[in-house]
Short mmCIF file of C-alpha atoms and ligand atoms in Angstrom, two decimals:
data_model
loop_
_atom_site.label_atom_id
_atom_site.label_comp_id
_atom_site.label_asym_id
_atom_site.label_seq_id
_atom_site.Cartn_x
_atom_site.Cartn_y
_atom_site.Cartn_z
CA UNK A 226 39.92 44.51 -68.22
CA UNK A 227 38.20 47.21 -70.53
CA UNK A 228 39.81 48.43 -73.69
CA UNK A 229 40.46 52.00 -73.07
CA UNK A 230 43.31 54.58 -74.17
CA UNK A 231 43.58 55.20 -70.47
CA UNK A 232 44.05 52.51 -67.81
CA UNK A 233 41.13 51.49 -65.83
CA UNK A 234 41.84 52.53 -62.30
CA UNK A 235 40.90 50.82 -59.02
CA UNK A 236 41.96 51.37 -55.46
CA UNK A 237 42.23 48.57 -52.93
CA UNK A 238 43.70 48.48 -49.48
CA UNK A 239 45.97 45.56 -50.54
CA UNK A 240 47.25 44.46 -53.80
CA UNK A 241 48.58 40.89 -54.18
CA UNK A 242 50.31 39.96 -57.40
CA UNK A 243 50.23 36.15 -57.97
CA UNK A 244 47.52 33.60 -57.64
CA UNK A 245 49.29 30.68 -56.08
CA UNK A 246 49.43 29.30 -52.62
CA UNK A 247 51.36 32.13 -51.07
CA UNK A 248 49.05 34.73 -52.73
CA UNK A 249 45.72 33.13 -51.64
CA UNK A 250 46.97 32.51 -48.11
CA UNK A 251 48.00 36.15 -47.82
CA UNK A 252 44.65 37.17 -49.17
CA UNK A 253 42.78 35.00 -46.57
CA UNK A 254 44.77 36.64 -43.78
CA UNK A 255 44.39 40.22 -45.03
CA UNK A 256 40.68 40.15 -45.82
CA UNK A 257 39.66 40.84 -42.08
CA UNK A 258 41.92 44.00 -42.42
CA UNK A 259 40.59 45.46 -45.64
CA UNK A 260 39.89 45.14 -49.34
CA UNK A 261 42.08 42.74 -51.31
CA UNK A 262 42.75 42.86 -55.05
CA UNK A 263 44.55 39.75 -56.30
CA UNK A 264 46.02 40.11 -59.80
CA UNK A 265 46.94 36.95 -61.65
CA UNK A 266 48.16 36.09 -65.05
CA UNK A 267 45.54 33.33 -65.43
CA UNK A 268 43.62 30.57 -63.58
CA UNK A 269 45.01 28.83 -60.48
CA UNK A 270 46.73 26.30 -62.75
CA UNK A 271 48.88 28.92 -64.45
CA UNK A 272 51.53 29.01 -61.66
CA UNK A 273 53.73 26.51 -59.99
CA UNK A 274 51.79 25.78 -56.76
CA UNK A 275 49.13 23.90 -58.74
CA UNK A 276 51.67 21.30 -59.78
CA UNK A 277 53.29 20.59 -56.40
CA UNK A 278 53.24 16.90 -55.95
CA UNK A 279 55.34 15.79 -52.92
CA UNK A 280 53.60 17.58 -50.01
CA UNK A 281 54.00 19.80 -47.09
CA UNK A 282 56.95 19.18 -44.57
CA UNK A 283 55.88 19.62 -40.98
CA UNK A 284 57.44 18.80 -37.64
CA UNK A 285 54.62 16.51 -36.65
CA UNK A 286 53.94 16.43 -33.02
CA UNK A 287 55.22 20.10 -32.99
CA UNK A 288 57.30 19.42 -29.88
CA UNK A 289 60.90 20.59 -29.26
CA UNK A 290 62.51 17.37 -30.62
CA UNK A 291 60.37 17.40 -33.82
CA UNK A 292 61.07 21.08 -34.47
CA UNK A 293 64.78 20.81 -33.84
CA UNK A 294 65.01 17.81 -36.11
CA UNK A 295 63.23 19.64 -38.96
CA UNK A 296 65.35 22.74 -38.36
CA UNK A 297 68.59 20.55 -38.51
CA UNK A 298 67.58 18.86 -41.74
CA UNK A 299 66.72 22.18 -43.40
CA UNK A 300 70.14 23.52 -42.41
CA UNK A 301 71.99 20.54 -43.45
CA UNK A 302 70.38 20.48 -46.89
CA UNK A 303 71.00 24.25 -47.22
CA UNK A 304 74.69 23.58 -47.29
CA UNK A 305 75.75 26.39 -44.82
CA UNK A 306 73.84 29.26 -46.22
CA UNK A 307 70.54 29.10 -44.15
CA UNK A 308 69.71 31.72 -41.56
CA UNK A 309 69.14 29.50 -38.61
CA UNK A 310 66.96 32.03 -36.65
CA UNK A 311 64.74 32.38 -39.64
CA UNK A 312 64.64 28.67 -40.36
CA UNK A 313 63.28 28.18 -36.73
CA UNK A 314 60.64 30.90 -37.37
CA UNK A 315 59.53 28.98 -40.49
CA UNK A 316 59.33 25.61 -38.86
CA UNK A 317 57.65 27.01 -35.76
CA UNK A 318 55.08 28.67 -37.87
CA UNK A 319 54.10 25.24 -39.39
CA UNK A 320 51.64 24.15 -36.55
CA UNK A 321 49.42 27.20 -37.30
CA UNK A 322 49.76 26.82 -41.05
CA UNK A 323 48.79 23.17 -41.02
CA UNK A 324 45.89 23.60 -38.55
CA UNK A 325 44.48 26.40 -40.69
CA UNK A 326 44.56 24.22 -43.79
CA UNK A 327 42.77 21.41 -41.97
CA UNK A 328 40.21 23.85 -40.70
CA UNK A 329 39.54 24.97 -44.24
CA UNK A 330 39.03 21.41 -45.28
CA UNK A 331 42.14 20.45 -47.20
CA UNK A 332 41.73 16.67 -47.56
CA UNK A 333 45.11 15.48 -46.24
CA UNK A 334 45.57 11.75 -46.70
CA UNK A 335 44.91 9.65 -43.65
CA UNK A 336 45.00 6.00 -42.80
CA UNK A 337 41.88 3.90 -41.96
CA UNK A 338 42.11 5.09 -38.27
CA UNK A 339 41.91 8.71 -39.43
CA UNK A 340 45.55 9.48 -38.57
CA UNK A 341 47.48 11.59 -41.02
CA UNK A 342 49.84 9.69 -43.32
CA UNK A 343 53.41 10.94 -43.65
CA UNK A 344 55.99 10.30 -46.37
CA UNK A 345 59.69 10.88 -46.46
CA UNK A 346 61.67 12.73 -49.14
CA UNK A 347 65.32 13.25 -49.69
CA UNK A 348 67.51 14.76 -46.91
CA UNK A 349 64.66 14.39 -44.26
CA UNK A 350 65.82 12.27 -41.36
CA UNK A 351 62.26 11.08 -40.72
CA UNK A 352 59.00 10.88 -42.55
CA UNK A 353 57.26 14.24 -41.98
CA UNK A 354 55.53 15.13 -45.18
CA UNK A 355 51.75 15.25 -45.30
CA UNK A 356 50.15 15.01 -48.68
CA UNK A 357 46.61 15.15 -50.24
CA UNK A 358 45.08 13.15 -53.12
CA UNK A 359 48.38 11.14 -53.07
CA UNK A 360 50.50 13.43 -55.24
CA UNK A 361 48.03 16.21 -55.77
CA UNK A 362 48.89 18.22 -52.78
CA UNK A 363 49.54 21.57 -54.39
CA UNK A 364 46.33 21.64 -56.44
CA UNK A 365 44.15 20.42 -53.54
CA UNK A 366 45.60 23.09 -51.11
CA UNK A 367 45.26 25.86 -53.80
CA UNK A 368 41.70 25.00 -54.66
CA UNK A 369 40.73 25.04 -51.04
CA UNK A 370 42.33 28.35 -50.32
CA UNK A 371 40.76 29.95 -53.45
CA UNK A 372 37.38 28.60 -52.63
CA UNK A 373 37.58 30.38 -49.24
CA UNK A 374 38.63 33.67 -50.80
CA UNK A 375 36.48 33.90 -53.94
CA UNK A 376 33.04 35.28 -53.19
CA UNK A 377 34.24 37.42 -50.25
CA UNK A 378 32.76 40.75 -50.69
CA UNK A 379 36.03 42.58 -50.06
CA UNK A 380 37.93 40.36 -52.60
CA UNK A 381 38.54 41.48 -56.25
CA UNK A 382 40.10 38.98 -58.67
CA UNK A 383 41.86 40.60 -61.62
CA UNK A 384 43.00 38.44 -64.61
CA UNK A 385 44.64 38.23 -66.98
CA UNK A 386 47.03 40.72 -65.62
CA UNK A 387 50.74 41.02 -66.27
CA UNK A 388 52.70 43.47 -63.99
CA UNK A 389 54.53 45.99 -66.13
CA UNK A 390 55.44 48.65 -63.45
CA UNK A 391 55.45 49.29 -59.74
CA UNK A 392 53.78 52.66 -58.98
CA UNK A 393 55.26 54.98 -56.29
CA UNK A 394 53.29 57.50 -54.46
CA UNK A 395 54.54 61.16 -54.09
CA UNK A 396 56.29 60.07 -50.84
CA UNK A 397 58.24 57.41 -52.77
CA UNK A 398 56.40 54.57 -51.19
CA UNK A 399 55.19 51.62 -53.45
CA UNK A 400 51.53 52.40 -54.12
CA UNK A 401 50.41 49.62 -56.38
CA UNK A 402 51.08 48.52 -59.86
CA UNK A 403 50.27 49.00 -63.55
CA UNK A 404 49.16 45.91 -65.48
CA UNK A 405 48.52 44.92 -69.04
CA UNK A 406 46.54 42.04 -70.44
CA UNK A 407 48.13 39.34 -72.63
CA UNK A 408 47.86 41.43 -75.73
CA UNK A 409 49.02 44.74 -74.31
CA UNK A 410 45.72 46.40 -75.58
CA UNK A 411 44.09 46.68 -72.18
CA UNK A 412 45.68 48.27 -69.12
CA UNK A 413 44.76 48.53 -65.43
CA UNK A 414 46.26 50.60 -62.62
CA UNK A 415 45.69 49.27 -59.08
CA UNK A 416 46.49 51.72 -56.20
CA UNK A 417 47.00 50.09 -52.84
CA UNK A 418 48.53 50.82 -49.43
CA UNK A 419 50.59 47.62 -49.60
CA UNK A 420 51.69 45.67 -52.58
CA UNK A 421 52.65 42.08 -51.99
CA UNK A 422 54.48 40.08 -54.60
CA UNK A 423 53.52 36.34 -54.59
CA UNK A 424 54.44 35.53 -58.15
CA UNK A 425 56.70 32.41 -57.60
CA UNK A 426 60.10 31.67 -58.96
CA UNK A 427 61.71 31.85 -62.49
CA UNK A 428 62.85 28.35 -63.19
CA UNK A 429 61.10 28.53 -66.61
CA UNK A 430 64.01 30.89 -67.62
CA UNK A 431 65.83 27.53 -68.08
CA UNK A 432 65.31 25.41 -71.18
CA UNK A 433 64.49 22.33 -69.13
CA UNK A 434 62.13 22.92 -66.21
CA UNK A 435 59.40 21.42 -64.12
CA UNK A 436 57.68 24.85 -63.89
CA UNK A 437 54.81 26.02 -66.11
CA UNK A 438 55.86 28.53 -68.88
CA UNK A 439 54.63 31.60 -67.10
CA UNK A 440 57.39 31.31 -64.39
CA UNK A 441 60.02 33.46 -66.06
CA UNK A 442 60.46 35.97 -63.33
CA UNK A 443 58.96 39.02 -65.00
CA UNK A 444 57.56 40.35 -61.75
CA UNK A 445 60.96 40.09 -60.06
CA UNK A 446 62.59 42.01 -62.95
CA UNK A 447 59.90 44.73 -62.68
CA UNK A 448 60.50 45.09 -58.88
CA UNK A 449 64.25 45.24 -59.49
CA UNK A 450 63.72 47.98 -62.04
CA UNK A 451 61.81 49.97 -59.44
CA UNK A 452 64.66 49.56 -57.02
CA UNK A 453 63.92 46.47 -55.04
CA UNK A 454 67.05 44.42 -54.08
CA UNK A 455 67.39 40.96 -55.36
CA UNK A 456 69.79 38.36 -53.90
CA UNK A 457 71.02 34.78 -54.17
CA UNK A 458 69.95 34.43 -57.75
CA UNK A 459 72.68 31.94 -58.28
CA UNK A 460 70.90 29.31 -56.31
CA UNK A 461 68.59 27.42 -58.76
CA UNK A 462 67.54 24.04 -57.55
CA UNK A 463 67.53 21.31 -60.21
CA UNK A 464 65.13 18.45 -59.46
CA UNK A 465 66.84 15.23 -60.38
CA UNK A 466 63.91 12.90 -61.37
CA UNK A 467 62.10 14.57 -64.18
CA UNK A 468 60.73 12.45 -66.98
CA UNK A 469 62.94 12.61 -70.13
CA UNK A 470 61.26 11.41 -73.24
CA UNK A 471 62.41 12.44 -76.81
CA UNK A 472 60.20 15.44 -77.79
CA UNK A 473 58.12 15.19 -74.57
CA UNK A 474 57.76 17.98 -72.09
CA UNK A 475 59.61 17.47 -68.79
CA UNK A 476 57.25 16.04 -66.15
CA UNK A 477 58.08 15.91 -62.42
CA UNK A 478 58.31 12.47 -60.90
CA UNK A 479 57.98 13.39 -57.26
CA UNK A 480 60.79 12.77 -54.83
CA UNK A 481 58.24 11.01 -52.68
CA UNK A 482 58.56 8.07 -55.14
CA UNK A 483 62.18 7.76 -53.92
CA UNK A 484 61.05 8.36 -50.34
CA UNK A 485 58.70 5.41 -50.69
CA UNK A 486 61.51 3.16 -51.98
CA UNK A 487 62.04 4.08 -55.70
CA UNK A 488 65.49 3.47 -57.18
CA UNK A 489 67.58 5.41 -59.57
CA UNK A 490 69.30 2.99 -61.89
CA UNK A 491 71.38 2.81 -65.07
CA UNK A 492 70.74 0.67 -68.16
CA UNK A 493 72.19 -2.38 -66.46
CA UNK A 494 69.82 -1.90 -63.50
CA UNK A 495 72.65 -0.78 -61.06
CA UNK A 496 71.63 1.72 -58.32
CA UNK A 497 74.31 4.44 -59.14
CA UNK A 498 73.74 7.03 -56.44
CA UNK A 499 75.47 5.33 -53.59
CA UNK A 500 78.83 5.98 -55.49
CA UNK A 501 78.18 9.64 -54.69
CA UNK A 502 76.52 9.78 -51.35
CA UNK A 503 75.90 7.33 -48.55
CA UNK A 504 72.22 8.15 -48.57
CA UNK A 505 71.90 7.14 -52.29
CA UNK A 506 68.38 8.11 -53.57
CA UNK A 507 67.75 10.09 -50.45
CA UNK A 508 70.81 12.27 -50.70
CA UNK A 509 70.08 16.03 -50.88
CA UNK A 510 68.55 17.15 -54.22
CA UNK A 511 71.56 19.10 -55.43
CA UNK A 512 73.88 16.11 -54.90
CA UNK A 513 71.53 13.64 -56.78
CA UNK A 514 71.23 16.12 -59.68
CA UNK A 515 75.01 16.52 -59.98
CA UNK A 516 75.42 12.78 -59.69
CA UNK A 517 73.04 12.29 -62.64
CA UNK A 518 74.79 14.98 -64.58
CA UNK A 519 78.09 13.14 -64.09
CA UNK A 520 76.76 9.75 -64.86
CA UNK A 521 75.16 10.98 -68.13
CA UNK A 522 78.43 12.59 -69.10
CA UNK A 523 80.57 9.52 -68.26
CA UNK A 524 78.11 7.10 -69.91
CA UNK A 525 76.21 8.97 -72.62
CA UNK A 526 75.07 5.76 -74.15
CA UNK A 527 73.43 4.59 -70.89
CA UNK A 528 70.15 6.36 -69.97
CA UNK A 529 69.20 6.76 -66.31
CA UNK A 530 65.86 5.60 -64.95
CA UNK A 531 63.66 5.88 -61.94
CA UNK A 532 62.47 2.47 -61.11
CA UNK A 533 59.52 1.58 -58.96
CA UNK A 534 58.65 -1.64 -60.51
CA UNK A 535 59.31 -3.42 -57.21
CA UNK A 536 56.55 -1.59 -55.42
CA UNK A 537 52.93 -3.00 -55.58
CA UNK A 538 51.05 -1.86 -58.66
CA UNK A 539 47.89 -1.09 -56.76
CA UNK A 540 49.82 1.07 -54.20
CA UNK A 541 51.47 2.99 -57.05
CA UNK A 542 48.22 3.80 -58.73
CA UNK A 543 46.57 4.92 -55.47
CA UNK A 544 49.40 6.69 -53.82
CA UNK A 545 50.68 8.52 -57.00
CA UNK A 546 47.68 8.81 -59.28
CA UNK A 547 48.76 11.93 -61.00
CA UNK A 548 52.29 10.62 -61.84
CA UNK A 549 51.05 7.13 -62.68
CA UNK A 550 48.48 8.37 -65.05
CA UNK A 551 50.62 10.91 -66.75
CA UNK A 552 53.30 8.17 -67.24
CA UNK A 553 50.66 5.75 -68.67
CA UNK A 554 49.59 8.49 -71.07
CA UNK A 555 52.97 8.68 -72.59
CA UNK A 556 53.31 4.84 -72.76
CA UNK A 557 55.13 4.05 -69.36
CA UNK A 558 53.37 1.82 -66.99
CA UNK A 559 55.35 2.51 -63.80
CA UNK A 560 54.37 -0.88 -62.34
CA UNK A 561 56.28 -2.55 -65.09
CA UNK A 562 58.44 -0.03 -66.87
CA UNK A 563 61.42 2.11 -65.72
CA UNK A 564 60.98 5.87 -66.41
CA UNK A 565 63.84 7.62 -68.15
CA UNK A 566 64.96 10.69 -66.09
CA UNK A 567 67.05 13.84 -66.48
CA UNK A 568 67.20 16.83 -64.06
CA UNK A 569 65.35 20.10 -64.77
CA UNK A 570 65.33 23.55 -63.10
CA UNK A 571 62.75 23.45 -60.35
CA UNK A 572 62.99 26.07 -57.64
CA UNK A 573 64.69 29.36 -56.87
CA UNK A 574 66.29 29.79 -53.38
CA UNK A 575 66.99 33.48 -54.16
CA UNK A 576 64.69 36.29 -55.34
CA UNK A 577 63.48 39.63 -53.88
CA UNK A 578 65.44 40.30 -50.54
CA UNK A 579 62.79 39.97 -47.83
CA UNK A 580 62.70 39.65 -44.07
CA UNK A 581 60.55 37.22 -42.11
CA UNK A 582 57.62 39.50 -42.27
CA UNK A 583 57.84 39.89 -45.99
CA UNK A 584 59.39 43.37 -46.09
CA UNK A 585 61.57 44.17 -49.08
CA UNK A 586 64.03 46.98 -49.51
CA UNK A 587 61.17 49.21 -50.83
CA UNK A 588 58.68 50.71 -48.42
CA UNK A 589 55.22 49.46 -49.18
CA UNK A 590 56.48 46.46 -51.18
CA UNK A 591 56.30 42.96 -49.58
CA UNK A 592 57.26 39.59 -50.95
CA UNK A 593 56.15 36.05 -50.02
CA UNK A 594 56.82 32.51 -51.25
CA UNK A 595 59.26 31.53 -53.93
CA UNK A 596 59.67 35.08 -55.40
CA UNK A 597 61.18 36.14 -52.03
CA UNK A 598 64.68 35.38 -50.67
CA UNK A 599 64.25 34.98 -46.95
CA UNK A 600 67.35 32.82 -46.61
CA UNK A 601 65.50 29.99 -45.08
CA UNK A 602 66.56 27.55 -47.84
CA UNK A 603 70.17 28.43 -47.92
CA UNK A 604 72.00 26.94 -50.89
CA UNK A 605 69.62 24.04 -51.47
CA UNK A 606 66.01 23.83 -50.29
CA UNK A 607 64.90 20.82 -48.27
CA UNK A 608 62.08 19.01 -49.99
CA UNK A 609 58.48 20.10 -49.35
CA UNK A 610 59.64 23.12 -47.37
CA UNK A 611 58.39 25.34 -50.24
CA UNK A 612 54.67 24.91 -49.62
CA UNK A 613 55.41 25.38 -45.94
CA UNK A 614 57.16 28.63 -46.78
CA UNK A 615 54.30 29.92 -48.92
CA UNK A 616 51.75 29.26 -46.15
CA UNK A 617 53.78 30.40 -43.20
CA UNK A 618 54.95 33.61 -44.94
CA UNK A 619 51.35 34.26 -46.10
CA UNK A 620 50.58 34.46 -42.46
CA UNK A 621 53.73 36.33 -41.39
CA UNK A 622 53.59 39.02 -44.06
CA UNK A 623 50.41 40.25 -42.31
CA UNK A 624 52.41 40.73 -39.15
CA UNK A 625 54.71 42.95 -41.16
CA UNK A 626 51.78 44.86 -42.69
CA UNK A 627 50.19 45.45 -39.40
CA UNK A 628 53.34 46.35 -37.56
CA UNK A 629 54.17 48.91 -40.33
CA UNK A 630 50.69 50.37 -39.74
CA UNK A 631 50.05 50.10 -43.43
CA UNK A 632 46.32 50.31 -43.15
CA UNK A 633 46.79 53.83 -41.78
CA UNK A 634 48.91 54.91 -44.63
CA UNK A 635 47.69 57.94 -46.43
CA UNK A 636 47.73 56.66 -50.01
CA UNK A 637 49.35 59.33 -52.16
CA UNK A 638 48.76 58.63 -55.80
CA UNK A 639 51.81 58.61 -58.11
CA UNK A 640 52.57 61.63 -60.23
CA UNK A 641 50.59 61.70 -63.49
CA UNK A 642 53.62 60.97 -65.71
CA UNK A 643 54.32 57.83 -63.84
CA UNK A 644 50.73 56.73 -64.43
CA UNK A 645 50.91 56.96 -68.19
CA UNK A 646 50.75 53.81 -70.17
CA UNK A 647 54.15 53.11 -71.79
CA UNK A 648 53.80 53.42 -75.57
CA UNK A 649 57.34 52.05 -76.22
CA UNK A 650 59.66 49.88 -74.20
CA UNK A 651 63.23 48.71 -74.81
CA UNK A 652 62.86 45.71 -77.28
CA UNK A 653 64.96 43.74 -79.70
CA UNK A 654 64.30 43.84 -83.43
CA UNK A 655 61.92 41.02 -84.20
CA UNK A 656 63.29 37.45 -84.29
CA UNK A 657 66.83 38.31 -83.50
CA UNK A 658 66.57 37.09 -79.98
CA UNK A 659 63.86 34.79 -78.64
CA UNK A 660 62.95 33.47 -75.20
CA UNK A 661 64.06 30.09 -76.40
CA UNK A 662 67.52 31.42 -76.94
CA UNK A 663 67.65 33.06 -73.54
CA UNK A 664 66.41 29.85 -71.91
CA UNK A 665 69.11 27.87 -73.71
CA UNK A 666 71.78 30.23 -72.53
CA UNK A 667 70.61 29.79 -68.91
CA UNK A 668 70.45 26.06 -69.18
CA UNK A 669 73.78 25.62 -70.91
CA UNK A 670 75.83 28.25 -69.01
CA UNK A 671 74.12 28.36 -65.65
CA UNK A 672 73.07 24.76 -65.35
CA UNK A 673 73.60 21.95 -62.74
CA UNK A 674 77.42 22.19 -62.89
CA UNK A 675 78.95 25.58 -63.55
CA UNK A 676 82.25 26.42 -65.20
CA UNK A 677 83.91 29.94 -64.98
CA UNK A 678 84.36 30.07 -68.75
CA UNK A 679 80.80 29.24 -69.57
CA UNK A 680 79.37 31.63 -66.97
CA UNK A 681 81.46 34.44 -68.43
CA UNK A 682 80.38 33.45 -71.87
CA UNK A 683 76.72 33.47 -70.89
CA UNK A 684 76.96 36.82 -69.29
CA UNK A 685 78.58 38.31 -72.44
CA UNK A 686 75.81 36.86 -74.54
CA UNK A 687 73.13 38.31 -72.34
CA UNK A 688 74.96 41.68 -72.38
CA UNK A 689 75.26 41.68 -76.13
CA UNK A 690 71.56 41.08 -76.43
CA UNK A 691 70.77 43.75 -73.98
CA UNK A 692 73.03 46.21 -76.06
CA UNK A 693 70.87 45.45 -79.12
CA UNK A 694 67.77 46.73 -77.41
CA UNK A 695 66.02 49.72 -79.01
CA UNK A 696 62.79 51.45 -78.15
CA UNK A 697 59.81 49.62 -79.82
CA UNK A 698 56.15 49.29 -79.38
CA UNK A 699 54.87 47.56 -76.31
CA UNK A 700 53.91 43.90 -77.01
CA UNK A 701 53.80 40.92 -74.65
CA UNK A 702 56.77 39.14 -76.31
CA UNK A 703 59.02 42.25 -76.07
CA UNK A 704 58.05 42.88 -72.47
CA UNK A 705 58.78 39.32 -71.55
CA UNK A 706 62.08 39.42 -73.35
CA UNK A 707 63.18 42.64 -71.79
CA UNK A 708 62.47 41.22 -68.32
CA UNK A 709 63.92 37.84 -69.01
CA UNK A 710 67.27 39.46 -70.24
CA UNK A 711 67.53 41.89 -67.32
CA UNK A 712 66.88 39.11 -64.81
CA UNK A 713 69.38 36.85 -66.47
CA UNK A 714 71.98 39.58 -66.30
CA UNK A 715 71.43 39.71 -62.57
CA UNK A 716 71.60 35.84 -62.42
CA UNK A 717 74.96 35.72 -64.23
CA UNK A 718 76.31 38.63 -62.12
CA UNK A 719 75.40 36.73 -59.00
CA UNK A 720 76.80 33.39 -60.29
CA UNK A 721 80.25 35.14 -60.47
CA UNK A 722 80.15 36.32 -56.75
CA UNK A 723 77.90 34.01 -54.80
CA UNK A 724 79.48 31.42 -52.55
CA UNK A 725 80.19 28.11 -54.45
CA UNK A 726 78.24 25.77 -52.31
CA UNK A 727 75.07 23.74 -52.65
CA UNK A 728 73.23 24.44 -55.84
CA UNK A 729 75.90 26.92 -57.04
CA UNK A 730 78.37 24.24 -57.85
CA UNK A 731 81.38 25.13 -59.96
CA UNK A 732 84.19 22.90 -61.30
CA UNK A 733 87.63 24.24 -62.13
CA UNK A 734 89.01 23.71 -65.60
CA UNK A 735 87.46 23.64 -68.97
CA UNK A 736 84.13 21.87 -69.59
CA UNK A 737 85.73 19.71 -72.30
CA UNK A 738 88.54 18.17 -70.30
CA UNK A 739 87.16 18.10 -66.88
CA UNK A 740 86.67 14.59 -65.20
CA UNK A 741 85.33 15.29 -61.76
CA UNK A 742 85.41 12.68 -59.13
CA UNK A 743 82.30 11.22 -57.41
CA UNK A 744 83.70 12.79 -54.14
CA UNK A 745 83.77 16.35 -55.72
CA UNK A 746 80.18 15.91 -57.04
CA UNK A 747 78.87 14.58 -53.74
CA UNK A 748 80.16 17.51 -51.53
CA UNK A 749 77.77 19.92 -50.42
C1 LIG B 233 58.59 16.83 -55.42
O1 LIG B 233 57.48 16.37 -55.27
O2 LIG B 233 59.51 16.04 -55.66
C2 LIG B 233 58.84 18.23 -55.33
C3 LIG B 233 58.46 18.74 -53.92
C4 LIG B 233 59.44 19.92 -53.72
O3 LIG B 233 59.81 20.67 -54.60
O4 LIG B 233 59.69 20.16 -52.49
#
């Protein structure tokens, strides 16, 4: 982007915000219809897709039985909050999504006869997860999609771009976005007939997370400020098996390790999860995370571990190269050592309210992937359904855009005053509140197990910080904080009203005296 007192201005038929799997799949499907500008905060490794390890869940065979079984597992894991009709659309869309990836050349793992290899993850009743490069599925899919998009003469890649405002045409329709670079010195206005949010979730708003730091939900906050409805923000999925080393960053130890036979054990080597759920290590993710929370609380002196030392060393190295090598780099040889684990925020079931063709509550604005709330994941997402959602919805949003006759839209530019670069934004006097403080509030007060008193306290803290906001100069840190606080307020508001099932798990009483039973923790 060029330094300029005025924003640089470009027009494109379609504007996609976000450079992960959902964004690139959408770009590929839109390019035959018109010009596509994709605005991203950075390279393809800056968002969550790149780090997806487990794989892509598909109802292999794609016959009625396979589809019904995948739908049933998704709904069971979703703890009563899935929209069944939409789940069916998602699963039925998998055949095309998978075939497209194979035709692009994604190197899914196969056996020596050339047949695809399938793994199992928690809450799946059968092995149905395809993977690539062992545990490098996300990065290999993303690289393949990006290679197919970059170089196309109707494609423009814009980076580094941080969305600061949605633009609305004279007719009130969303007509693009205003972006700044990382410093706030350079600005870019993109006018478009359809604007598609594909920015991922906001799990990095929690102190402990598997997500890269960029995933703090700022685009969702911007859309909400423009009037887009958000929903189900209470439903944060915490991944149970995340490496926990003193001073070390959390690192995901894919659920496929448990699907392939890994055990969760305590210091004494006992497999603890069967106390909570008959499926043990393969119980739904929310149940396993809560069980680990309770175990840690009941036995703070005894760390919990993921153990795969009983699996052949060569197999571990070849099937899980990324995880194996990362662990080795921090001194843990998974073929000999147990890996200490503690859950971390991983995925958002809620987000921008969207239908199954990506439409949001604002005309001209669409949402795909984790940023969207389509209700397919209910109260707890089934493992490896997230890449599936990103791909299937990347296809389906184009149906919405075509049905809405978006390409025929007469693009009315926004009024001049709306196009002005903001000189000041609401911000907090320097140092009094930091992102770290906000992330600690979310982790402590809206974490794996919730208590009314803590949620109320968290909400009050966020409100108090918002009340401290004064107008100040535009700077990245201030913009991020403003968005984080506004989104956190919405999360806390939703925690108080959302159904208390699945990932929105509450215990009665005070956090100090509560002693929940294994049965309570294990319920959906
Ligand atoms: C994992 O590999 O355990 C994560 C996959 C997912 O989030 O579905």
